[in-house]
Tab-separated table of C-alpha atoms and ligand atoms in Angstrom:
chain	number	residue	atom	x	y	z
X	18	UNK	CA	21.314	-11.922	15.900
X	19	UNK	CA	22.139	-9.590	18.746
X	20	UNK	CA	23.011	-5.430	17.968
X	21	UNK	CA	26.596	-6.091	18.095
X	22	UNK	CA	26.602	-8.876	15.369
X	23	UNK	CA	24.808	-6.512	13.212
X	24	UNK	CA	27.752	-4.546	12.395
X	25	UNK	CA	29.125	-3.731	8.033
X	26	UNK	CA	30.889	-1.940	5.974
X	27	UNK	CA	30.413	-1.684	2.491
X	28	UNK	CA	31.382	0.513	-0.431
X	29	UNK	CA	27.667	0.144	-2.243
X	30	UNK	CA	25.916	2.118	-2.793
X	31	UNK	CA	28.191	4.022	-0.977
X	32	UNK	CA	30.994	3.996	1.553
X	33	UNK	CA	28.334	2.603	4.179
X	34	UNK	CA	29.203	2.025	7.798
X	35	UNK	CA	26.573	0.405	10.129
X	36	UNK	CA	26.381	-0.482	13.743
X	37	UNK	CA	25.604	0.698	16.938
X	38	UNK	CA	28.334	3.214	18.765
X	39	UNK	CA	29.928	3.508	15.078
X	40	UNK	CA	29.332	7.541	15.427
X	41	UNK	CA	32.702	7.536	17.132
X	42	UNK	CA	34.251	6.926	14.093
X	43	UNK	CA	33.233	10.386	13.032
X	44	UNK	CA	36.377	12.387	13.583
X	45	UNK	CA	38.410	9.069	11.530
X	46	UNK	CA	35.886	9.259	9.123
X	47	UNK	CA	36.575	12.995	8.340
X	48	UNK	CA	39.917	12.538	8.230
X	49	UNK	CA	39.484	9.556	5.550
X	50	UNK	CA	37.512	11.882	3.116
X	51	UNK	CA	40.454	14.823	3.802
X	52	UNK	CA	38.134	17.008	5.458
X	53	UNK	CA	39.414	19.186	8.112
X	54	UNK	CA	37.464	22.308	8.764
X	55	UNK	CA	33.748	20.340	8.899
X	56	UNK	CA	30.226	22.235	9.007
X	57	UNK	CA	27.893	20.013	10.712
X	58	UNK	CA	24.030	20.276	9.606
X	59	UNK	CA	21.163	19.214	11.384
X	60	UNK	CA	18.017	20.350	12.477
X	61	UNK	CA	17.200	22.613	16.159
X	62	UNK	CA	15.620	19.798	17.434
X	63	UNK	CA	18.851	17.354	16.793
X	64	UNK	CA	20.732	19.805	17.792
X	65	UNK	CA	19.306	19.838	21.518
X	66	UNK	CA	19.418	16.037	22.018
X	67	UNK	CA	21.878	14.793	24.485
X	68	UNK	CA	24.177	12.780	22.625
X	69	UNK	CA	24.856	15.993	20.254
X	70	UNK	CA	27.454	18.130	21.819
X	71	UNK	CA	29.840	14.532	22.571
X	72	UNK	CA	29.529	14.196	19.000
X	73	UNK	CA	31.006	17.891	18.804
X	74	UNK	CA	33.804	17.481	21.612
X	75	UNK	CA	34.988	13.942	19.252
X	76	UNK	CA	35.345	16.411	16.366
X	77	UNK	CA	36.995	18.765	18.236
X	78	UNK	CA	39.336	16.840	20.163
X	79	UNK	CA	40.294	15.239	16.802
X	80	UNK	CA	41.589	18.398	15.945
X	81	UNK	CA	38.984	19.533	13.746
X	82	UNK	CA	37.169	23.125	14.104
X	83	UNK	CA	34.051	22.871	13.668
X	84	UNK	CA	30.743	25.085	13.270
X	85	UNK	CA	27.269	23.627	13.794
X	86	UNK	CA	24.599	25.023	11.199
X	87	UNK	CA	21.047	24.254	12.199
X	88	UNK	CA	19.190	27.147	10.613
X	89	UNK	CA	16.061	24.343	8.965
X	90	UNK	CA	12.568	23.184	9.625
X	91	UNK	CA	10.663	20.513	8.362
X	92	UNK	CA	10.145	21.877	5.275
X	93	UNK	CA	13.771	22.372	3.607
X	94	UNK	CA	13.563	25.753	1.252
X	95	UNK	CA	15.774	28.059	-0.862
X	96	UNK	CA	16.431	30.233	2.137
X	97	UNK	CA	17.723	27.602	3.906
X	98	UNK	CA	20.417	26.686	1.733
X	99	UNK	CA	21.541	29.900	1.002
X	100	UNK	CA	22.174	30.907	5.188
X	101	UNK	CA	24.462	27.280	5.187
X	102	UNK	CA	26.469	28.433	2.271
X	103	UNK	CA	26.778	31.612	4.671
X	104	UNK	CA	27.629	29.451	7.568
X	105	UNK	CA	29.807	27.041	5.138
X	106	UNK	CA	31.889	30.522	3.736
X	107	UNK	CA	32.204	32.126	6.798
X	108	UNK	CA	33.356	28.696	8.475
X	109	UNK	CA	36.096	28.369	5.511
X	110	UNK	CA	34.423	24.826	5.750
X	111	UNK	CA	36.101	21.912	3.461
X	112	UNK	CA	33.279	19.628	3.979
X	113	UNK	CA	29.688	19.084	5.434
X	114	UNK	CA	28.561	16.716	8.376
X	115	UNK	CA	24.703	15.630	8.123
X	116	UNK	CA	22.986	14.912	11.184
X	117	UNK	CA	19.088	14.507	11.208
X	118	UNK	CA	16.050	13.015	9.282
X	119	UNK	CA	15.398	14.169	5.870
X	120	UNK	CA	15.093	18.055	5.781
X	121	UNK	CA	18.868	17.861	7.225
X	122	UNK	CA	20.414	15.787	4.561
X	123	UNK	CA	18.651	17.854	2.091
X	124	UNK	CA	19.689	20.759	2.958
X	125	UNK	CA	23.104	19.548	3.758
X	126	UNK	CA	23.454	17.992	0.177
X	127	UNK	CA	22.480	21.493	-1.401
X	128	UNK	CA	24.719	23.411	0.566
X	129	UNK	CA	27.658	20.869	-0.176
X	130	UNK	CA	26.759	20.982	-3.813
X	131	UNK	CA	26.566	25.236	-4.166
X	132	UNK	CA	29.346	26.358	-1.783
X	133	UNK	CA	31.930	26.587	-4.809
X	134	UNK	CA	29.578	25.681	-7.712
X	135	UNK	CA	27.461	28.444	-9.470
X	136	UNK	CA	23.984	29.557	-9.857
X	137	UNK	CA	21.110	29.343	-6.712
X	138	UNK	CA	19.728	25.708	-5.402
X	139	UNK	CA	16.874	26.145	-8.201
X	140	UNK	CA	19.121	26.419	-11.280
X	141	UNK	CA	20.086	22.506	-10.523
X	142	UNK	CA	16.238	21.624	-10.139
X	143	UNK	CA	15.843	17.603	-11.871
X	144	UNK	CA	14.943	19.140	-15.178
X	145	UNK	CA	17.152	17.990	-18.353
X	146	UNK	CA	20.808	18.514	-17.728
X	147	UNK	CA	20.447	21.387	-15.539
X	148	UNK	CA	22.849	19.220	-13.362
X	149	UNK	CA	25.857	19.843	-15.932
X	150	UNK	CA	26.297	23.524	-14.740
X	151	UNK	CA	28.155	22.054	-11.519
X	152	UNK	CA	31.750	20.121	-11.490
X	153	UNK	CA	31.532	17.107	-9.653
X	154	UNK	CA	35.056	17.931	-8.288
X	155	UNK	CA	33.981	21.443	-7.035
X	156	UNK	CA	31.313	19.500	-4.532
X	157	UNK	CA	32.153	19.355	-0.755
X	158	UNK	CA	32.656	15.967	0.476
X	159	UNK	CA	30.243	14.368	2.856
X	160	UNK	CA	29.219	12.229	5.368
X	161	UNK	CA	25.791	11.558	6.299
X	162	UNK	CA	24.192	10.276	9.874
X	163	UNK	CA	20.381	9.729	9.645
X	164	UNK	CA	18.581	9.963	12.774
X	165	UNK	CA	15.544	8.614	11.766
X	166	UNK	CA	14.688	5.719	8.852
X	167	UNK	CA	12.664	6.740	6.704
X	168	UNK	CA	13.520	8.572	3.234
X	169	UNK	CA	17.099	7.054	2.751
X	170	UNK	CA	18.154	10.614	1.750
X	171	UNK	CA	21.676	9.135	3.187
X	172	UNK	CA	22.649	7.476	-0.065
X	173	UNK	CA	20.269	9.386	-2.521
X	174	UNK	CA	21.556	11.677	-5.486
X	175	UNK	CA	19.011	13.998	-4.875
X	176	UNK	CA	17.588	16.546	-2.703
X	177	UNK	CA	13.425	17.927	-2.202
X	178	UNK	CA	13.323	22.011	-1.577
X	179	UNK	CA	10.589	24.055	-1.621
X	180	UNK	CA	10.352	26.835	-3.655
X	181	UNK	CA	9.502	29.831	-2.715
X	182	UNK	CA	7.637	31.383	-5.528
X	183	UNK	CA	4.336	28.700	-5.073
X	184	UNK	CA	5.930	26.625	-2.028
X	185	UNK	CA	6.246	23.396	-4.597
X	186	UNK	CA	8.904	21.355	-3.746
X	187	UNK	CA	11.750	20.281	-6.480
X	188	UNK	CA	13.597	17.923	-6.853
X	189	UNK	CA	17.178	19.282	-6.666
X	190	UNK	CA	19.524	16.575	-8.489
X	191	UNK	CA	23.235	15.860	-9.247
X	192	UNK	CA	25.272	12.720	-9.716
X	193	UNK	CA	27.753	13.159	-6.833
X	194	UNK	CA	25.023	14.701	-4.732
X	195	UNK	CA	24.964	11.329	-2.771
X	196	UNK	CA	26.798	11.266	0.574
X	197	UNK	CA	30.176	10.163	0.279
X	198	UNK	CA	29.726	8.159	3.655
X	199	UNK	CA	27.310	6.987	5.402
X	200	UNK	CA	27.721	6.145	9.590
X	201	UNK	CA	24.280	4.627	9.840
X	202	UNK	CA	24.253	4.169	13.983
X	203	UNK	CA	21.289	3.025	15.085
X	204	UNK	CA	21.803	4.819	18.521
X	205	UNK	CA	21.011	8.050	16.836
X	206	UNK	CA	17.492	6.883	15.893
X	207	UNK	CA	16.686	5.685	19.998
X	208	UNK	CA	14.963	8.853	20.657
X	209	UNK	CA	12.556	8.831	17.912
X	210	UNK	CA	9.129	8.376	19.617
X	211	UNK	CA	6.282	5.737	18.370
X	212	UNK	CA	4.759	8.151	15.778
X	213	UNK	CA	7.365	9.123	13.957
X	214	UNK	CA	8.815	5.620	14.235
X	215	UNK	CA	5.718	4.346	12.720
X	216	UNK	CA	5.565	7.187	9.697
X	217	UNK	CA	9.046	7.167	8.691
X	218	UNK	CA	8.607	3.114	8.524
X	219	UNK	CA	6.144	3.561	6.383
X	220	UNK	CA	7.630	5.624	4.040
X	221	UNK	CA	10.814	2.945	3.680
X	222	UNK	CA	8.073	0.919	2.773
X	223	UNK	CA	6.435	2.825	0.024
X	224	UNK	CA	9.960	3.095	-1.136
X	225	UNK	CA	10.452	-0.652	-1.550
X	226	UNK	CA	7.218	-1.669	-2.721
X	227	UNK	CA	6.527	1.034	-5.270
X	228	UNK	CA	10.190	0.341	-6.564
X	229	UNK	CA	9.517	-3.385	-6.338
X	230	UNK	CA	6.243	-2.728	-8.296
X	231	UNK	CA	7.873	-0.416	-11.279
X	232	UNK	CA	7.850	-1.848	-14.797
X	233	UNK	CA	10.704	-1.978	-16.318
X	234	UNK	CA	13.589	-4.857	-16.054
X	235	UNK	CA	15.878	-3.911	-12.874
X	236	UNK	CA	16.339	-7.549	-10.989
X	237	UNK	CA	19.280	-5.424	-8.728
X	238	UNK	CA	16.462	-2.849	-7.738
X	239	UNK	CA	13.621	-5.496	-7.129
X	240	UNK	CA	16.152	-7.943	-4.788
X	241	UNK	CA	17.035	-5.050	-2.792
X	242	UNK	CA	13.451	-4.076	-2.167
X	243	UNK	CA	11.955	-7.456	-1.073
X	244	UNK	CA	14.911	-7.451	1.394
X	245	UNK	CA	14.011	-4.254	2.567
X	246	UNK	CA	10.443	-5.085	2.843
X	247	UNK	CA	11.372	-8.172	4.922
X	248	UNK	CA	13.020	-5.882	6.869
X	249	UNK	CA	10.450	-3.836	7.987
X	250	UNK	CA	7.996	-6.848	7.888
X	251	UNK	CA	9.933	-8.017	11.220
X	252	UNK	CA	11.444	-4.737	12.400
X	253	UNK	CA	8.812	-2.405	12.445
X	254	UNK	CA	6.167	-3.000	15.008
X	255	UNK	CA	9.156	-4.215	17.363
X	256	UNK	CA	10.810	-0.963	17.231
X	257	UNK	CA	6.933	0.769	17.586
X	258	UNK	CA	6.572	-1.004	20.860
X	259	UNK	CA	9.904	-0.835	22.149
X	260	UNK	CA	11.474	2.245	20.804
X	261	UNK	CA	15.070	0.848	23.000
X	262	UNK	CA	15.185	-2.416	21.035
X	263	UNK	CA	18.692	-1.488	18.964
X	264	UNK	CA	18.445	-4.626	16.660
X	265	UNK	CA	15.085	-3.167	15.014
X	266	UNK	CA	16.625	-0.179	14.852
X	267	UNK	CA	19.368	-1.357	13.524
X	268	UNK	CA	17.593	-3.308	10.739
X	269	UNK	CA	14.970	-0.042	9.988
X	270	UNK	CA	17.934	1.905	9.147
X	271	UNK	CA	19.160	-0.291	6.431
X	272	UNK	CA	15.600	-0.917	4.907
X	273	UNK	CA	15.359	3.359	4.751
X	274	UNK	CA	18.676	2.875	2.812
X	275	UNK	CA	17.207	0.019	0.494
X	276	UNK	CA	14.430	1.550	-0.692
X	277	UNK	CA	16.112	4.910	-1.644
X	278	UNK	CA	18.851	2.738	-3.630
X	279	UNK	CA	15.966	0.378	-5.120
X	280	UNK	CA	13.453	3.390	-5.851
X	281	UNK	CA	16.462	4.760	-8.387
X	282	UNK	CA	13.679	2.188	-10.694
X	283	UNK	CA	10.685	4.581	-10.069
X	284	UNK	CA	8.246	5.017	-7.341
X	285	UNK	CA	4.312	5.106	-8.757
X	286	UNK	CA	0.893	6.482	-7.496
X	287	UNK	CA	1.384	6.398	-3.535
X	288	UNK	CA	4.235	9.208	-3.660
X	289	UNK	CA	2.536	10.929	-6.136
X	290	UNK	CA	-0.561	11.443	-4.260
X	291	UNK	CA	1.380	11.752	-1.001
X	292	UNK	CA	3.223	14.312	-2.653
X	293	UNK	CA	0.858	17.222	-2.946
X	294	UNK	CA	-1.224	16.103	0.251
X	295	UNK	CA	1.379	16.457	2.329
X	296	UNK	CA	2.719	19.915	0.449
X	297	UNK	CA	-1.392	21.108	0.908
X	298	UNK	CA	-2.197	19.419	4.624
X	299	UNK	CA	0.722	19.356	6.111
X	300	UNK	CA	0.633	15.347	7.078
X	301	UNK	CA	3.464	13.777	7.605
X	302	UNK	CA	5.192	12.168	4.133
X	303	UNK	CA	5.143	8.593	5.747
X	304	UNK	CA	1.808	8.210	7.191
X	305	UNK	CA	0.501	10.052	3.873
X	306	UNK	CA	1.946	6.762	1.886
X	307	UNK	CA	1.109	4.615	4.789
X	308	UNK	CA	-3.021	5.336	4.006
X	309	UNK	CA	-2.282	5.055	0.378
X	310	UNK	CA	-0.698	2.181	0.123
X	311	UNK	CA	-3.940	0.013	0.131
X	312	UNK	CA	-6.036	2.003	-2.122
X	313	UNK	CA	-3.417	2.518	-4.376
X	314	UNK	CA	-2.564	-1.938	-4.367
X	315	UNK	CA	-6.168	-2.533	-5.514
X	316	UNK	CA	-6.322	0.228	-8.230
X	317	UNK	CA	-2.664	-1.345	-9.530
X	318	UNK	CA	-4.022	-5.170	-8.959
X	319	UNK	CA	-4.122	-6.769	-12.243
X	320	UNK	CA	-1.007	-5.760	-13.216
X	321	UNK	CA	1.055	-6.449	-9.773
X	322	UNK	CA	-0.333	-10.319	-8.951
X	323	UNK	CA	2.274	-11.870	-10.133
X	324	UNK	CA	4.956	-9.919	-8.040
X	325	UNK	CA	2.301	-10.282	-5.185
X	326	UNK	CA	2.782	-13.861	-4.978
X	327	UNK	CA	6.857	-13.422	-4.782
X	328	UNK	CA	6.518	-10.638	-2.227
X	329	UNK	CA	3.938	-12.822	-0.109
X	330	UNK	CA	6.493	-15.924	0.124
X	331	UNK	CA	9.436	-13.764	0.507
X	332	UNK	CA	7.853	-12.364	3.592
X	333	UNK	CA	6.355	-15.634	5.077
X	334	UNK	CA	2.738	-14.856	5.030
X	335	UNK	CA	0.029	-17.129	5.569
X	336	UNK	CA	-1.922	-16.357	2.092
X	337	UNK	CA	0.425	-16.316	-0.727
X	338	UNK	CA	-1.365	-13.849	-2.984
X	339	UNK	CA	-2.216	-10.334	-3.885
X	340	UNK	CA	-5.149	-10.723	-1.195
X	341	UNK	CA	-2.753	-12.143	1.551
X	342	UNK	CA	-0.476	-8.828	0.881
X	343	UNK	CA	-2.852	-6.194	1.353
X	344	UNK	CA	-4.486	-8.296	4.619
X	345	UNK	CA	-0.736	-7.535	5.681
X	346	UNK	CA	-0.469	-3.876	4.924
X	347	UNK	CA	-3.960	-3.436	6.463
X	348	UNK	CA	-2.519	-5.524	9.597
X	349	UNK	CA	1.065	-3.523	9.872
X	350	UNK	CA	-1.177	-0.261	9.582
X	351	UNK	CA	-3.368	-0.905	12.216
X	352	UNK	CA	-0.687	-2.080	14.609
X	353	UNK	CA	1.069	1.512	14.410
X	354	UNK	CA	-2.461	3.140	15.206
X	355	UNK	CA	-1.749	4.950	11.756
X	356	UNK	CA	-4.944	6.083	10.036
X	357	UNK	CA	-6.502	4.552	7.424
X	358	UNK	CA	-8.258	7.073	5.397
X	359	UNK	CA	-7.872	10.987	4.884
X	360	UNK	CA	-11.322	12.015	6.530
X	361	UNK	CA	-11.020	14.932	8.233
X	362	UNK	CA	-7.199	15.610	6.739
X	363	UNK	CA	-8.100	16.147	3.242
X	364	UNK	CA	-11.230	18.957	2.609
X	365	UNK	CA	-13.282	17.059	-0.743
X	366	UNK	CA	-12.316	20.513	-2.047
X	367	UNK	CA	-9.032	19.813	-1.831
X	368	UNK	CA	-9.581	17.273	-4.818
X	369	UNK	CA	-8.954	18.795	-7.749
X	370	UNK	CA	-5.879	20.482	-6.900
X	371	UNK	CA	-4.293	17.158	-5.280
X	372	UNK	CA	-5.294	14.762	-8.318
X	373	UNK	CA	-3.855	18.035	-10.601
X	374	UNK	CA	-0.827	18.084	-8.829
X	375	UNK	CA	-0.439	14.349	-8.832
X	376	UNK	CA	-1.041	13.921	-12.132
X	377	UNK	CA	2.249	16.320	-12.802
X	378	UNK	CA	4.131	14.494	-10.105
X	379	UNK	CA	7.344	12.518	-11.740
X	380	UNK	CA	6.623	9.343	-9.815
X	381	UNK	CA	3.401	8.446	-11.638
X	382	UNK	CA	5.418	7.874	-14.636
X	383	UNK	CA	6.345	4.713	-13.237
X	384	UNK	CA	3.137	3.603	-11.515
X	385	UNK	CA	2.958	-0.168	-13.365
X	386	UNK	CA	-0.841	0.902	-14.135
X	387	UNK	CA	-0.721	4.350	-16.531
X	388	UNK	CA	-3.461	6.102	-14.610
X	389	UNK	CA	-5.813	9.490	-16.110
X	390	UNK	CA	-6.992	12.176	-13.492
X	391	UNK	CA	-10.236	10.599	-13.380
X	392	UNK	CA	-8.533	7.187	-12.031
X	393	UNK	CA	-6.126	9.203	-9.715
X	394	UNK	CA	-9.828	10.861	-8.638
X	395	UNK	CA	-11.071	7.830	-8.361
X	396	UNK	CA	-8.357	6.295	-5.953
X	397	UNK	CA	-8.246	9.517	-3.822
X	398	UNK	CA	-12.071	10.081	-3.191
X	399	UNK	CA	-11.705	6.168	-2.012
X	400	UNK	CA	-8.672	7.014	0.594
X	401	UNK	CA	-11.048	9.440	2.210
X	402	UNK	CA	-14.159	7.138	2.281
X	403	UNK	CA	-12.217	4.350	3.178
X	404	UNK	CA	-13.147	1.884	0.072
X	405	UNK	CA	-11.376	-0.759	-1.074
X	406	UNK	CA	-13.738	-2.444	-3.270
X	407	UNK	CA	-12.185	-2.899	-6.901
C	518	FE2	FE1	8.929	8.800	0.309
């Protein structure tokens, strides 16, 4: 199929719009949710690309005044937040436009969620029913336009901000946290070069397969992430060599959205090592998953061959086994020139601190192997040699 046959909409999981050019349905799209006074999020570097200010004139042509609010870095904190609400007051905003990757959406979420809700971004951290102290009906409506595909932060409930106190990130959570549309254009993700192409891939991925590998019966979650891995099975390294080609790109951005929906099963022991690495090194989330992917497959094996076999024939490849997967990861890795073990990223006295923190992390809960510190030890101190013996 060409780019303009790969065109939906669909109300799950939820209002979802897809299809190249669909970004000038903003201003119609605002209007649909009732909002009339829009703050638009994003990141600086969004912010400068080309196609942003048209995106602005639509809005404001529509009739719709708005203010841009791009006050974030990579790393979405407390202080963050609390400047949008600022810009969100100040604006008399009625609802919030997200442009960017990730740290955008976040942050967008957060300030949607607080503007007329009460306590800080931390008082709603995913602890208990801290999300209770906010009405639903109090949040701002949203719309959400990734710009890269990677985390699916577009249709998840839930946000990652750091905190300031020991710069650990939280999970900031509520039910109607989750974008109330989503104008997925793949045009918006054109400019994303090789790299990041590659490492936010990755991370869709990780989302897919550690969902797809969660105990626990969810047949909704697990169908959604073999699709998704098929996805970026035949998308991936097409869009890595030619960043222009808007089918791939069309097809990445609806696996990033699949795995966020499917990993509402669990994640397991990739994110939770990639977790603290990235919080302590600084690499980026996706490649972090991308090198642990492998390790963390063998370490899991005797409990994932069966689901192996299904993934392997789902995705066509030539060995239909647990052996014929990881020869496929290994492949897909190598082909984005990611790395493929933490020397010289992660300091062996960095270890203790990374398998403590991982050990805390929520996703391990649902790694399908439980796992002590001294296995998590074990599969780190093997991601930095480069083993993957049993
Ligand atoms: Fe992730």
């Amino acid at each position: 199929m060409s780019s303009e046959d790969l065109v939906g909409n669909y109300n799950y999981p939820t209002r979802y719009r897809i299809g190249a050019g669909r970004v000038r349905e903003l201003a119609a799209c605002c209007r649909e949710l009732g909002i009339r006074r829009p703050l638009v999020v994003t990141d600086p570097g969004v912010a400068a690309l080309d196609w942003m200010p048209a995106i602005l004139a639509d809005l404001e042509s529509g009739g719709l005044p708005t203010r841009v609010f791009s006050e974030i870095d990579a790393n979405p904190a407390v202080a963050h937040v609390e400047a949008g609400i600022v810009a969100a007051t100040a604006h008399d905003a009625d609802g919030c436009v997200l442009i960017g990757g990730g740290s955008a959406l976040d942050v967008g979420k957060c300030i949607a969620l607080l503007v007329h809700n009460p306590g800080g971004v931390l008082d709603y951290e995913d602890v208990g029913e801290s999300w209770k102290r906010a009405e639903g009906d109090r949040i701002l409506p949203t719309i959400a336009l990734p710009t890269t595909a990677g985390t699916g932060s577009e249709v998840g409930r839930a946000a990652v901000i750091v905190d300031p106190a020991d710069h650990s990130k939280k999970i900031i959570f509520h039910p109607r946290m989750q974008p109330d549309l989503v104008l997925a254009d793949p045009e918006l993700t054109l400019g994303l070069p090789p790299g990041l192409t590659a490492a936010t891939g990755m991370d869709a991925l990780a989302h897919c397969f550690e969902a797809y590998c969660a105990p626990g019966y969810h047949p909704m979650a697990d169908g959604i992430a073999l699709e998704g891995m098929r996805l970026v099975s035949e998308n991936l390294v097409r869009a890595y060599d030619d960043g222009s080609d808007l089918a791939a790109r069309t097809h990445l951005l609806m696996a990033a959205s699949m795995g966020a929906t499917a990993f509402q099963k669990g994640l397991g022991l990739i994110h939770a090592l990639s977790h603290p690495v990235g919080g302590l090194t600084g690499l980026h989330h996706g490649t972090a998953n991308a090198i642990f992917q492998p390790y963390v497959m063998v370490h899991n094996r005797a409990v994932i061959e069966d689901r192996m076999r299904r993934m392997a024939r789902w995705l066509g490849l030539p060995r239909e086994d647990f052996d014929g997967v990881l020869a496929w990861t290994l492949d897909l890795r190598r082909r984005l020139d990611l790395p493929e073990t933490l020397a010289g990223i992660v300091d062996p006295a960095q270890v203790p601190e990374i398998v403590r923190m991982a050990a805390i992390d929520p996703s391990l809960a649902t790694n399908p192997k439980p796992c002590s510190p001294q296995e998590i030890e074990r599969v780190l101190r093997k991601s930095i040699t480069g083993d993957l013996t049993p």
